[in-house]
Coordinates of C-alpha atoms in Angstrom, one line a residue:
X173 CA -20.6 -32.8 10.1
X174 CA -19.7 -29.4 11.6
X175 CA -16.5 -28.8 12.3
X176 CA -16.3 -26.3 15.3
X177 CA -13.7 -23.7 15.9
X178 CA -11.3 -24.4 18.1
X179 CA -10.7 -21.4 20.9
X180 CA -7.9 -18.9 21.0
X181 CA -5.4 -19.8 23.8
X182 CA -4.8 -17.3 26.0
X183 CA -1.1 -16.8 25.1
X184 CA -2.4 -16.4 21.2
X185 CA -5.1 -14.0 22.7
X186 CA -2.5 -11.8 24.4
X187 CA 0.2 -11.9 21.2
X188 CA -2.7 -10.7 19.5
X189 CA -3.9 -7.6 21.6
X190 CA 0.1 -6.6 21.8
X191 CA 0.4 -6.8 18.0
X192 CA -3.2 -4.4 17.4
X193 CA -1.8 -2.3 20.4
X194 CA 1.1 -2.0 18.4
X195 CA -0.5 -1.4 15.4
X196 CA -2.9 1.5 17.0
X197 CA 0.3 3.2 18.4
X198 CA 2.3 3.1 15.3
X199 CA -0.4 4.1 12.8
X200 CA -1.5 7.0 15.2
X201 CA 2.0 8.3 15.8
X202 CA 3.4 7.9 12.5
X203 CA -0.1 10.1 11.3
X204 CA 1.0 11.9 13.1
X205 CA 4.8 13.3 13.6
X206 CA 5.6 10.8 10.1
X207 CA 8.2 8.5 10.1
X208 CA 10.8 10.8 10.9
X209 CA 9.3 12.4 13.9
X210 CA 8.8 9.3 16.1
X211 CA 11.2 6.5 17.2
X212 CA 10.4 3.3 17.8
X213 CA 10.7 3.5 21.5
X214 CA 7.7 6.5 21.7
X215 CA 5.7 3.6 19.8
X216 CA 6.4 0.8 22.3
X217 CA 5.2 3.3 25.1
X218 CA 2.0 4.7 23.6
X219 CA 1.4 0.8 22.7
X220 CA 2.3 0.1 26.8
X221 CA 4.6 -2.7 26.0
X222 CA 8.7 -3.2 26.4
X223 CA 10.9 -2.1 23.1
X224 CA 11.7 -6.1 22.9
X225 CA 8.4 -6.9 23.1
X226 CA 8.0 -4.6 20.2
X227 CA 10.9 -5.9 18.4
X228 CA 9.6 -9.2 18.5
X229 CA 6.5 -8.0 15.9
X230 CA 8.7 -5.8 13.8
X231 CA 12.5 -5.1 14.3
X232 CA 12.7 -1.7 12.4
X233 CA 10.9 1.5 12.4
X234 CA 10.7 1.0 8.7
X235 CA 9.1 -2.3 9.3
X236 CA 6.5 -0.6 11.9
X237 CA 5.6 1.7 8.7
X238 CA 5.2 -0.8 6.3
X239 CA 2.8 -3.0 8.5
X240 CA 0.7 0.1 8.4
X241 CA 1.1 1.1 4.9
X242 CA -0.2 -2.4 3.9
X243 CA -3.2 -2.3 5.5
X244 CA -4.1 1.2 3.8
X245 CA -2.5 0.3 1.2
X246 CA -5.0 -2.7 0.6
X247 CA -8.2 -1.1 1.0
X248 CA -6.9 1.3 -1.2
X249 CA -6.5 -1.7 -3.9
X250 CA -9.9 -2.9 -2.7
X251 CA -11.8 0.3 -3.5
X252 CA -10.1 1.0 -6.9
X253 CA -10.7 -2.3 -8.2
X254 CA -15.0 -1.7 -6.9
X255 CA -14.3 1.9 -8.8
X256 CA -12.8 0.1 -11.9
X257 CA -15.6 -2.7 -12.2
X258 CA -17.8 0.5 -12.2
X259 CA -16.3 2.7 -14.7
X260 CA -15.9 -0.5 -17.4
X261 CA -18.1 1.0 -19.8
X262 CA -16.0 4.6 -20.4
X263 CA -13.5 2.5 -21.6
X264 CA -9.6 1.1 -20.3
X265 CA -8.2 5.1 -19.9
X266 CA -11.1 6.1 -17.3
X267 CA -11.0 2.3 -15.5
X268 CA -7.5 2.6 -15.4
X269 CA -7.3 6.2 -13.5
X270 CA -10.7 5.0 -11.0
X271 CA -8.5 2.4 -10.2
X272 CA -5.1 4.0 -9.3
X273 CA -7.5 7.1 -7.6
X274 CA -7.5 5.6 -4.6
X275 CA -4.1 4.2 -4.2
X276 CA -2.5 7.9 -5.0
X277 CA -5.0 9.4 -2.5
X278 CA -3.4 6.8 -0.1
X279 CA 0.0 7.1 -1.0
X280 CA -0.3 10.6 -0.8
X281 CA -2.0 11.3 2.6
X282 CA 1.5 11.9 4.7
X283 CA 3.7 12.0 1.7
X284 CA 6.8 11.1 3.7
X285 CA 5.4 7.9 4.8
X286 CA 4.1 7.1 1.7
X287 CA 7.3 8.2 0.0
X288 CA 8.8 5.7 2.8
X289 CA 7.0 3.0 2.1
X290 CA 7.6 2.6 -1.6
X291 CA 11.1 3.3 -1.5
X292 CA 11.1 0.6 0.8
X293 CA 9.0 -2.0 -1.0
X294 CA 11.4 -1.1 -4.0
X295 CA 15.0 -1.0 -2.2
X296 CA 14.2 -3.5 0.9
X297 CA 14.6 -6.7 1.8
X298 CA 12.0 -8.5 -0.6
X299 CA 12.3 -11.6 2.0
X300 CA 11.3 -9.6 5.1
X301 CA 7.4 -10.8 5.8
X302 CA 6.2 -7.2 5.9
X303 CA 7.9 -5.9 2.7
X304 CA 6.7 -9.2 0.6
X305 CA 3.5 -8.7 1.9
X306 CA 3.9 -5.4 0.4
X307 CA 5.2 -6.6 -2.8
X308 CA 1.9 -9.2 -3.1
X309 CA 0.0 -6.0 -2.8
X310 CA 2.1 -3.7 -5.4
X311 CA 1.7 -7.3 -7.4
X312 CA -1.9 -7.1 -6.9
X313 CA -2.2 -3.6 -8.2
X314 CA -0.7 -4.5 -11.2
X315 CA -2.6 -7.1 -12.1
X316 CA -5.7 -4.8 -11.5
X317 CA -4.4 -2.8 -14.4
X318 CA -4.2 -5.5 -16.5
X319 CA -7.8 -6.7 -16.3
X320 CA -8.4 -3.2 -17.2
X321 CA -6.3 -3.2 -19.8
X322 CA -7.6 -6.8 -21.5
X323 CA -11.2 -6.2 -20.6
X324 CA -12.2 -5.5 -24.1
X325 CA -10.1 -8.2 -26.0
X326 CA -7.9 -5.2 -28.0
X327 CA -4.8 -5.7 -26.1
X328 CA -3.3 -9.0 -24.9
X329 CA -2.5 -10.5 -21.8
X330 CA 1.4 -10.7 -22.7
X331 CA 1.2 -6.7 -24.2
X332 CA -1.0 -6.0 -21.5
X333 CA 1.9 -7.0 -18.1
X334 CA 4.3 -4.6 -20.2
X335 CA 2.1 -1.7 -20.3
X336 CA 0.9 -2.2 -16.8
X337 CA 4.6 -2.3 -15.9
X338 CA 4.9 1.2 -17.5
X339 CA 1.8 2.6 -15.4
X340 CA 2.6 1.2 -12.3
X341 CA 6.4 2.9 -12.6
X342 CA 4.3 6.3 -13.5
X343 CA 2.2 6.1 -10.5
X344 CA 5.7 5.8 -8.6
X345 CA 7.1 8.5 -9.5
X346 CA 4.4 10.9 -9.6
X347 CA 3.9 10.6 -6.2
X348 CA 6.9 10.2 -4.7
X349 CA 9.7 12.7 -7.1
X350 CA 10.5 15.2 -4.7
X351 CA 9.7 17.8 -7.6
X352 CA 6.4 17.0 -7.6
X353 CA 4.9 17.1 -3.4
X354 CA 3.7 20.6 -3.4
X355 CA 1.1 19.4 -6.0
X356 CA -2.2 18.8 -5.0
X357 CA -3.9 15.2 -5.6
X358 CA -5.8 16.1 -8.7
X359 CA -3.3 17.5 -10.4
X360 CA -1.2 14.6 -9.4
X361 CA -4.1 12.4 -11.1
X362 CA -4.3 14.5 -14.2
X363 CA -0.8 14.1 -15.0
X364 CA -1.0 10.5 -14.7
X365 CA -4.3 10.2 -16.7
X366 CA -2.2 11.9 -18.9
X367 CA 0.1 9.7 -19.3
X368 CA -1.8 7.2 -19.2
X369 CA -3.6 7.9 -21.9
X370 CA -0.3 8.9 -24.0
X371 CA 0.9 4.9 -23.2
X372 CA -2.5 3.8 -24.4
X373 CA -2.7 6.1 -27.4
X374 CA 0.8 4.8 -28.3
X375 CA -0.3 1.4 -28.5
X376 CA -3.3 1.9 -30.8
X377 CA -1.1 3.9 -33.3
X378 CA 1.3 1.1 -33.3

């Protein structure tokens, strides 16, 4: 028996268009002038709705950021792990850095937001809907790097979480240490496929 779909009220239909309203404001301001540059109230005006209203949807400028982040942050995930799948056969090194390509390009494409957005993921409130959402993602990642890592049976699941752990906290800190923003983004990759494949080297010699 089909089951149909029942319709959208109207009250859901107009929370929705105020959140995506929202959503276009804040991700088209923060582009713009960073987090830094715009307050939450410039937001709720390009978005046309009250500053409660906006509160209602996220009560921070911080939070504001990270709904944005997350959604950039996930494609991000989305097309590394296609880019991954595809490099399989050069081995875990050259998986591994098509995989995080994406998510540096991301992080890095207003690198006080991006800086922003980890440091909060990291130092937030992990309970806050939009920062645990955040954390599933960054969770997500990880676990991306592990089926690279495992793919060809030489390193173990249980070996495999640590060393993701390790590339994960590299990826952090090359694109967000404050002495490293005026590189570009391939030398930012290089030195993490460098590292990377000092981790990975390390563990075969072991």
């Amino acid at each position: 028996m089909e089951h149909r779909r029942m319709p959208i009220g109207r009250r859901e239909r107009a929370k929705q268009d105020k959140r995506e309203r929202i959503m276009a404001a804040a991700r088209e301001l923060l582009a713009q002038h960073g987090v830094s540059g715009v307050t939450t109230q410039e937001i709720a005006d390009r978005a046309d709705v009250a500053i409660g209203t906006l509160y209602l949807y996220a009560s921070t400028k911080a939070e504001l950021l990270i709904m944005v982040q997350n959604q950039k942050f996930a494609a991000a995930i989305d097309e590394g792990l296609v880019a991954a799948s595809d490099a399989a056969e050069q081995g875990a090194l050259e998986s591994a850095v098509a995989l995080i390509r994406p998510v540096v390009v991301c992080v890095r494409e207003h690198v006080e937001n991006g800086r922003t957005y980890l440091h909060e993921l990291v130092f937030g409130d992990p309970a806050e809907p939009y920062r645990r959402e955040g954390l599933v993602l960054a969770a997500r990642l990880e676990h991306g790097v592990i089926g690279v890592l495992t793919r060809d049976g030489s390193i173990d699941a249980t070996v495999a979480a640590l060393l993701a752990r390790v590339i994960t906290a590299v990826i952090h800190v090359s694109t967000t240490a404050t002495v490293y923003l005026h590189r570009s983004d391939d030398a930012v990759l290089a030195d993490i496929r460098e590292q990377i494949g000092a981790v990975l080297a390390s563990r075969a010699a072991a």
